[in-house]
PDB file of C-alpha atoms in Angstrom:
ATOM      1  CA  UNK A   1      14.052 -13.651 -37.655  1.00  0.00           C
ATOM      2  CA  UNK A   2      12.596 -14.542 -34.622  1.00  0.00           C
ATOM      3  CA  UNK A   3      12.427 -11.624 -31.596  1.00  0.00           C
ATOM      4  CA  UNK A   4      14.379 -12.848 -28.723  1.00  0.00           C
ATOM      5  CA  UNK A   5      11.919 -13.264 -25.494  1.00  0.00           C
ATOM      6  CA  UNK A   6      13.941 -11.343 -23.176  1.00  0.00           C
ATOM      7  CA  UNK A   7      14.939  -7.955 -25.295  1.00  0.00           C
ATOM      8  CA  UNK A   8      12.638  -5.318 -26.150  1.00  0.00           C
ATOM      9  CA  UNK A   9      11.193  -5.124 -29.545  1.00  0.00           C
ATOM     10  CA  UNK A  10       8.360  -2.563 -30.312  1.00  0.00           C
ATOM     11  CA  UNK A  11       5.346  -4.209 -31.209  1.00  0.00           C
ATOM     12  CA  UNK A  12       3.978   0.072 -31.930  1.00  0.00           C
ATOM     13  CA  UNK A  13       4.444   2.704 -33.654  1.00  0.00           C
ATOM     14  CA  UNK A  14       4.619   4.495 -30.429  1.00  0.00           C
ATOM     15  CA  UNK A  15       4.815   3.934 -26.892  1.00  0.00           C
ATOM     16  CA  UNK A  16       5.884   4.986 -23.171  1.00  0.00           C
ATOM     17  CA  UNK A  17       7.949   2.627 -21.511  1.00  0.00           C
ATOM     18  CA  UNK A  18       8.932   2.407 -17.924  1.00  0.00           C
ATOM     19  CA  UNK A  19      10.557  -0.268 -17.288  1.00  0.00           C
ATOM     20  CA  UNK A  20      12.178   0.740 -13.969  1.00  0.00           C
ATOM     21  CA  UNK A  21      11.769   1.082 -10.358  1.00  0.00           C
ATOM     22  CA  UNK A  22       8.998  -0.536  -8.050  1.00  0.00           C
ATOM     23  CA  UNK A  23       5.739  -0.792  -9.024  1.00  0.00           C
ATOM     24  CA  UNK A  24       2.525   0.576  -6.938  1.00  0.00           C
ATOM     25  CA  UNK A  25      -0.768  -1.116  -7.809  1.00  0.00           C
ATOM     26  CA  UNK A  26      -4.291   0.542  -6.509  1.00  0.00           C
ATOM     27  CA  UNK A  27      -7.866  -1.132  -5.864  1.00  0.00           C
ATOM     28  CA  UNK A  28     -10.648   0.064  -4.567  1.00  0.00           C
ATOM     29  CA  UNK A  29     -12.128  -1.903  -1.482  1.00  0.00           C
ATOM     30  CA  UNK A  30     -15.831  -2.983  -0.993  1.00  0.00           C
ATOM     31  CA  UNK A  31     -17.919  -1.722   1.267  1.00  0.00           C
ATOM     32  CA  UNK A  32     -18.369  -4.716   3.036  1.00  0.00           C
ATOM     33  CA  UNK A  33     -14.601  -5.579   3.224  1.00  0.00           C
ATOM     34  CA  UNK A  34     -14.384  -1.970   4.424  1.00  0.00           C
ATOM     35  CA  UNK A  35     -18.049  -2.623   6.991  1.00  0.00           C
ATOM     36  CA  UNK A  36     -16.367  -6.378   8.182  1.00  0.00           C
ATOM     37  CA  UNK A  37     -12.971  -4.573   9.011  1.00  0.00           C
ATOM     38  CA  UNK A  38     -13.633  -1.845  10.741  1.00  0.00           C
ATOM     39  CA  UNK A  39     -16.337  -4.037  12.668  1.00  0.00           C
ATOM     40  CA  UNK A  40     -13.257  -6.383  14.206  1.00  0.00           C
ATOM     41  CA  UNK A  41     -11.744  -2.440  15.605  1.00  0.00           C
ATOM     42  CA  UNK A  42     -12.802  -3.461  19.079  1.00  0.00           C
ATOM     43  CA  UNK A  43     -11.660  -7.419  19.037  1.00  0.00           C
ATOM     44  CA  UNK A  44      -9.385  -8.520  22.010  1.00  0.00           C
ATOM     45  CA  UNK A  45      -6.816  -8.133  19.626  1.00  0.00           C
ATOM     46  CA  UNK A  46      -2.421  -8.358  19.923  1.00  0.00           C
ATOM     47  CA  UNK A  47      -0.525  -4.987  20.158  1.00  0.00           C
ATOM     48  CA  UNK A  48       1.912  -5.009  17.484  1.00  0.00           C
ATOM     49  CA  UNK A  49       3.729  -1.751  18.228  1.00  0.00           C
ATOM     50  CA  UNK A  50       6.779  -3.516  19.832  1.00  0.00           C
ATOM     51  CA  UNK A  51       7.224  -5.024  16.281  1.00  0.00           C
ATOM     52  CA  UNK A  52       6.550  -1.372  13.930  1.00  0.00           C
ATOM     53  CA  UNK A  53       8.394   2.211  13.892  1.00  0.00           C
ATOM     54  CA  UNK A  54       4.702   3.633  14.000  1.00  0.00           C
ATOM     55  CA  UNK A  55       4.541   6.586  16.551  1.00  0.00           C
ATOM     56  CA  UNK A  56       0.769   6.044  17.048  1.00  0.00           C
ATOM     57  CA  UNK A  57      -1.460   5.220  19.287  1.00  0.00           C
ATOM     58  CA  UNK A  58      -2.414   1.876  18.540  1.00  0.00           C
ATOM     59  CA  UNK A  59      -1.389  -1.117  16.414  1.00  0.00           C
ATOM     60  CA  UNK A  60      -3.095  -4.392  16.790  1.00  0.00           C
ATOM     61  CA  UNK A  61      -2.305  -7.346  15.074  1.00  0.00           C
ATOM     62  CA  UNK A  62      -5.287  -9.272  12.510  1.00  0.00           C
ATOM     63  CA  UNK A  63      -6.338 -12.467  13.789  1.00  0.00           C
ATOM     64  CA  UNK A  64      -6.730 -15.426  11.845  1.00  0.00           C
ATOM     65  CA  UNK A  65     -10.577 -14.015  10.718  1.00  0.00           C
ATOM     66  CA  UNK A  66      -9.301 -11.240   9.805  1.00  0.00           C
ATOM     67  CA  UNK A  67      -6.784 -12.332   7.667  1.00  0.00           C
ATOM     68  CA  UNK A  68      -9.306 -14.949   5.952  1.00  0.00           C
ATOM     69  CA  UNK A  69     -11.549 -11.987   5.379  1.00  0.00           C
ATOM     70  CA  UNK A  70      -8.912 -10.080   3.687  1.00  0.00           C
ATOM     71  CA  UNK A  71      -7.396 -13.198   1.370  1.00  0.00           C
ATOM     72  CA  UNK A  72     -11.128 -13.323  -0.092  1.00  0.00           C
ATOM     73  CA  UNK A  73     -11.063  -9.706  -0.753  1.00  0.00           C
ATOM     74  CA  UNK A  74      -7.650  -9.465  -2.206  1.00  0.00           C
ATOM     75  CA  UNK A  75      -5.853 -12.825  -2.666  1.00  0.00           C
ATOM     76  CA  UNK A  76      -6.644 -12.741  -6.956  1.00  0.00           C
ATOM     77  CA  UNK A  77      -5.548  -9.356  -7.006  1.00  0.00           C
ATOM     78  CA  UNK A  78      -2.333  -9.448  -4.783  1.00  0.00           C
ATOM     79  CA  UNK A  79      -1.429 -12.663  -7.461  1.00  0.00           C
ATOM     80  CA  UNK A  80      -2.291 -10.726 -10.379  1.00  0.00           C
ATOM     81  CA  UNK A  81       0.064  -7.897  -9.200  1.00  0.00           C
ATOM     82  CA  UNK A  82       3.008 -10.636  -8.695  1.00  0.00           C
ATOM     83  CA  UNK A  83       2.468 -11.762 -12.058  1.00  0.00           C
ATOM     84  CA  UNK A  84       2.466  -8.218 -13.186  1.00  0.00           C
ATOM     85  CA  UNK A  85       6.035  -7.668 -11.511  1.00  0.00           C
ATOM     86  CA  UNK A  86       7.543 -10.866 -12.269  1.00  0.00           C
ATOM     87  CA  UNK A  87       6.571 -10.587 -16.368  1.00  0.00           C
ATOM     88  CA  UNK A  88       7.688  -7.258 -16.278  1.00  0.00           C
ATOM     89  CA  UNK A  89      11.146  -7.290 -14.171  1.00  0.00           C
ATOM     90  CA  UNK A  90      11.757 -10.198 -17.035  1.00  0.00           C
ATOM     91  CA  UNK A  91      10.462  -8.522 -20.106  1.00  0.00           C
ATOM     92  CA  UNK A  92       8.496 -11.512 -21.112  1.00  0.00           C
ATOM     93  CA  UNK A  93       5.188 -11.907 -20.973  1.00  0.00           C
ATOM     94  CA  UNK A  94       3.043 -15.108 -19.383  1.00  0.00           C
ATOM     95  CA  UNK A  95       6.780 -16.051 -18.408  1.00  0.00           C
ATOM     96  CA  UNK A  96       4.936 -17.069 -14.631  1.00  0.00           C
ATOM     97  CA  UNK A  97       5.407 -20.469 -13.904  1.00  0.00           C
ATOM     98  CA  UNK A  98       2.252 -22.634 -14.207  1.00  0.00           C
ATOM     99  CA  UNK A  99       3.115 -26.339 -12.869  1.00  0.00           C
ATOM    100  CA  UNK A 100       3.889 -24.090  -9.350  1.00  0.00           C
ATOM    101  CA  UNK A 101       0.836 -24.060  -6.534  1.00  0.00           C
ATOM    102  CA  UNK A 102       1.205 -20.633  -5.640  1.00  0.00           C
ATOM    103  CA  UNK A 103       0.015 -20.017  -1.709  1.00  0.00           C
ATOM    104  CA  UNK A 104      -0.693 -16.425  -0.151  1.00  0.00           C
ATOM    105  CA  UNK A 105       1.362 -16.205   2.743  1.00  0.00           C
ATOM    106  CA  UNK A 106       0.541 -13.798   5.366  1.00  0.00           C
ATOM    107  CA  UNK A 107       3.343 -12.454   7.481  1.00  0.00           C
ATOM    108  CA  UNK A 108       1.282 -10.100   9.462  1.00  0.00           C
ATOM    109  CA  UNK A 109      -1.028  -8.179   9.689  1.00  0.00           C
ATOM    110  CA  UNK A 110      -2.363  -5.308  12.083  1.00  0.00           C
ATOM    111  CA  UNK A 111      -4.649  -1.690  11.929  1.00  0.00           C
ATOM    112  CA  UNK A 112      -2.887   1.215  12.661  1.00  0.00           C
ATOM    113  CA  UNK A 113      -5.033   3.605  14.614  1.00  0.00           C
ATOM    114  CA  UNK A 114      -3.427   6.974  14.138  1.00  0.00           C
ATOM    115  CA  UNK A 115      -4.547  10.304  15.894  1.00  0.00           C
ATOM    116  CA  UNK A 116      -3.850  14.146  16.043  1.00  0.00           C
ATOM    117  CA  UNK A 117      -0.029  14.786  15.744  1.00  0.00           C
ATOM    118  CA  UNK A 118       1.419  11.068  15.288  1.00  0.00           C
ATOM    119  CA  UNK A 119       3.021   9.527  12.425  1.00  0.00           C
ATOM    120  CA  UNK A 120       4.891   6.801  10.917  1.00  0.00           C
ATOM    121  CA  UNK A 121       8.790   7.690  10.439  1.00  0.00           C
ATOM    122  CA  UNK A 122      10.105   6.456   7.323  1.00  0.00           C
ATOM    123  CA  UNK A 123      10.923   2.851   7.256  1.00  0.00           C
ATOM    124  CA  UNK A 124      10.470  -0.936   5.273  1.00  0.00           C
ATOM    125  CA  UNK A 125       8.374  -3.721   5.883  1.00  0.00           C
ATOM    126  CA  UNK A 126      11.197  -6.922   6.498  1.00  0.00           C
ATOM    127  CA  UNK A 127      10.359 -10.923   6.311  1.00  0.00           C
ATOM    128  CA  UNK A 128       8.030 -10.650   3.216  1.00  0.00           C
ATOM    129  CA  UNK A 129       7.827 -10.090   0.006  1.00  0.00           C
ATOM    130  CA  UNK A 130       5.173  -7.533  -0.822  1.00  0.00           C
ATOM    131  CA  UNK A 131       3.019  -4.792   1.501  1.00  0.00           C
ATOM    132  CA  UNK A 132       0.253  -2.975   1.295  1.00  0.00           C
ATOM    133  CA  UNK A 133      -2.082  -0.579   3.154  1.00  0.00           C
ATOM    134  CA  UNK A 134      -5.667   0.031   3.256  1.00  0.00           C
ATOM    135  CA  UNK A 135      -7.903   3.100   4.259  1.00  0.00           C
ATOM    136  CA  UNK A 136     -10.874   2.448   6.564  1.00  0.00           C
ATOM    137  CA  UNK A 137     -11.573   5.518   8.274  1.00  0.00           C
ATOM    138  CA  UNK A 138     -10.793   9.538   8.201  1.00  0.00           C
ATOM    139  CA  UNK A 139     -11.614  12.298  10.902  1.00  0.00           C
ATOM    140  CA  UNK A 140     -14.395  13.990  10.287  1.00  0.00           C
ATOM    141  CA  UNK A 141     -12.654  17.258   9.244  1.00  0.00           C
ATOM    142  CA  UNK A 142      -9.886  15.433   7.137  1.00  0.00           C
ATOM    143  CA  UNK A 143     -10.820  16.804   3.939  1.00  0.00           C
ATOM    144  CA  UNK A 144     -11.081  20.867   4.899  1.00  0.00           C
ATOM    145  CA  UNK A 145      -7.530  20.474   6.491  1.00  0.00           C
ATOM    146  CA  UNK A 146      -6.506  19.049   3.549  1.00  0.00           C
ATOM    147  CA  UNK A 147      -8.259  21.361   1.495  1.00  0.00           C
ATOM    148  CA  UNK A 148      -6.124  23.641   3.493  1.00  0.00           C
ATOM    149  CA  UNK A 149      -2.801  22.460   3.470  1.00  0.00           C
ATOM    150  CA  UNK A 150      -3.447  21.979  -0.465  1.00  0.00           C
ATOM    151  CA  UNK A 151      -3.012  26.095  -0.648  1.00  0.00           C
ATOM    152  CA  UNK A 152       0.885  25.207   0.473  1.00  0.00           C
ATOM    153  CA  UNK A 153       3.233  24.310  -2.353  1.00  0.00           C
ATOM    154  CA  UNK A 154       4.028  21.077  -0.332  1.00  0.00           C
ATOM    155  CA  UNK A 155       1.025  19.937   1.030  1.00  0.00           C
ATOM    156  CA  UNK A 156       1.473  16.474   2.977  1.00  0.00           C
ATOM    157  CA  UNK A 157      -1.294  16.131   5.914  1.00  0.00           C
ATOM    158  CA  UNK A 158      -2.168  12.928   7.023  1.00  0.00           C
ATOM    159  CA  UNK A 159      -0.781  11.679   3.517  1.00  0.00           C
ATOM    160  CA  UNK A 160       1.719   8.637   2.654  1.00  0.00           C
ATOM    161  CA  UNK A 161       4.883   9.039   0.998  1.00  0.00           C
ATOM    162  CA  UNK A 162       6.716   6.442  -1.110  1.00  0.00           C
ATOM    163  CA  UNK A 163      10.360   7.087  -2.104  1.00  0.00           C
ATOM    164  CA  UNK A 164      12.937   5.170  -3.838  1.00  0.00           C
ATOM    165  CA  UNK A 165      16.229   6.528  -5.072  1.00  0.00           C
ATOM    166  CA  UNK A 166      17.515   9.925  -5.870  1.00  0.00           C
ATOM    167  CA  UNK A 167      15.759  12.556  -7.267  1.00  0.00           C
ATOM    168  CA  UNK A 168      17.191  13.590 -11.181  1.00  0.00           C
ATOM    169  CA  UNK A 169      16.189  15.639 -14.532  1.00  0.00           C
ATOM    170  CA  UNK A 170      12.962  14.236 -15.492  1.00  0.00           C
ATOM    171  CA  UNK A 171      12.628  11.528 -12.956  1.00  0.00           C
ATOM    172  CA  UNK A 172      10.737  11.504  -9.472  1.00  0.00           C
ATOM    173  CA  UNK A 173      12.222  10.048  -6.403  1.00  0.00           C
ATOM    174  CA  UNK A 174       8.642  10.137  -4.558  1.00  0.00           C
ATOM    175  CA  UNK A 175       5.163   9.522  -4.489  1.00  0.00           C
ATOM    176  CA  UNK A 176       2.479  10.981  -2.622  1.00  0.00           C
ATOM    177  CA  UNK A 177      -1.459  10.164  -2.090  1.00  0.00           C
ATOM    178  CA  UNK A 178      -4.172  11.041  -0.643  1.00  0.00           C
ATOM    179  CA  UNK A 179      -5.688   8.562   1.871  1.00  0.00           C
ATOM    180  CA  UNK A 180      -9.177   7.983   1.203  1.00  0.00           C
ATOM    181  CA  UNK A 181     -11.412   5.600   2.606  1.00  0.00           C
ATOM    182  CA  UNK A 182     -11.438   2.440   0.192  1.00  0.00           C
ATOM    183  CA  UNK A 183      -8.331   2.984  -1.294  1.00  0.00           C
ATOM    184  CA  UNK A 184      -5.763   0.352  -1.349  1.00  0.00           C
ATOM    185  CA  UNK A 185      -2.063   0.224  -2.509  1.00  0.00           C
ATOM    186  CA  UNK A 186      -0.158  -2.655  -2.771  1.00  0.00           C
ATOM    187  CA  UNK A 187       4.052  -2.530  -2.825  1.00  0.00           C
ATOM    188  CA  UNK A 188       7.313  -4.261  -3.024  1.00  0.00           C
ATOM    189  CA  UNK A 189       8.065  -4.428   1.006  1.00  0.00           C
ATOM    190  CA  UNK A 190      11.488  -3.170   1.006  1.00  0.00           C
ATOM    191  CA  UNK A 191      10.047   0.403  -0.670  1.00  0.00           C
ATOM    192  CA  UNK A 192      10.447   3.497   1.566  1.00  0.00           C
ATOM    193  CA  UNK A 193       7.118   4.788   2.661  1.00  0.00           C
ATOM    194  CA  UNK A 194       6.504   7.329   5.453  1.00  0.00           C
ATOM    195  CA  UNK A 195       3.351   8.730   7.342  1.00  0.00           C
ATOM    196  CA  UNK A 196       3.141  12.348   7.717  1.00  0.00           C
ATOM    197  CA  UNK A 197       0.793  13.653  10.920  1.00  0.00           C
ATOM    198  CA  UNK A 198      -2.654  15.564  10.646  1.00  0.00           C
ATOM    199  CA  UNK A 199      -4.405  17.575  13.205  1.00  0.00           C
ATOM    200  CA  UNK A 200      -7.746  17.334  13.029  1.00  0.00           C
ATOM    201  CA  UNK A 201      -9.621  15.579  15.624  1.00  0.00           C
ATOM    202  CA  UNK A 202     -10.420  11.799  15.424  1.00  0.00           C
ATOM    203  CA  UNK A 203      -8.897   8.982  13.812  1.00  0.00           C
ATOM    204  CA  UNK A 204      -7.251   8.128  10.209  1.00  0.00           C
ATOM    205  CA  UNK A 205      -7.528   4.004  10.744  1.00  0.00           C
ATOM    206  CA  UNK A 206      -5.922   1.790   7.901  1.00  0.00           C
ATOM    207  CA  UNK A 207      -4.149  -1.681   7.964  1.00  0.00           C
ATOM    208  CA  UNK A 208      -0.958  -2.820   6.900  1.00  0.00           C
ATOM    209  CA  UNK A 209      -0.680  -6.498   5.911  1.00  0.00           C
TER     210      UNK A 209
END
């Protein structure tokens, strides 16, 4: 008998399965993505802040370059994580489409230039289908408050929060990391996610696309 394509059969003699909720994928940025970036902070750039909950000091929106720049850093990857979702939301594997010319589509796009005591309130990203944010700079002193806060039993300086539905017996309702310049997390839009503030001097600069 033939295993139906869209039920579960173990192909193992053991396994972990997790099968529900969002899913978060990670990369690491290059340096020069990370160099090229940061070297468009000063463009003539678009305030966004009208458009984003952000309680920061500045938000300006990528320019064409910058989103080119950022398509040839992550376009393959931000397909390979649809592919990911889509195969595993249907339980069948290489279940993608291929007569389909699948285009990246960027909504927006903008740096968020956060300082001492400002954060981003809990919120969604509307009018797209996935998000993501990307670390490109830290205050100098980042890491020893953090080393800091660490000593409380819930540290959460400077860090961003994901949450999706309620906390229960042996299942998590959030999840927290640590930004770090280079790191890169890519989401389903409509996925909670809050900012908490810091208070060391200088700026913790990522983008949202």
């Amino acid at each position: 008998m033939t295993d139906h394509p869209n039920i579960y059969a173990p192909k193992k003699d053991i396994d972990i399965l997790t099968p529900f909720g969002p899913v978060i994928g990670y990369k690491k940025l290059s340096t020069k993505f990370i160099r090229d970036l940061n070297n468009h902070i000063d463009d003539d750039l678009p305030d966004h802040s009208d458009y984003l909950v952000g309680k920061v000091k500045q938000e300006k929106r990528f320019s064409d370059d910058i989103n080119k720049l950022f398509i040839n850093e992550l376009g393959s990857y931000i397909f390979e994580y649809y592919k990911y979702c889509f195969e595993r939301a249907r339980m069948i594997p290489d279940s993608l489409p291929k007569d389909i010319d699948y285009q990246l589509s960027i909504m927006n796009g903008w740096f968020v230039r956060q300082y001492t005591g400002e954060y981003n309130p809990l919120h969604i990203h509307t009018n797209c289908s996935i998000s993501c944010v990307g670390y490109l700079s830290l205050p100098k002193d980042f890491d020893k408050e953090v080393k800091e806060d660490y000593k409380d039993h819930h540290p959460s300086h400077g860090h961003i929060q994901f949450s999706n539905g309620s906390p229960n017996w042996l299942e998590s309702s959030g999840f927290v990391a640590k930004p770090r310049v280079g790191d890169f997390y890519i989401f389903p839009s409509k996925l909670l996610h809050c900012v908490y503030p810091f208070y060391s001097k200088g700026e913790r600069r990522s983008f949202s696309v």
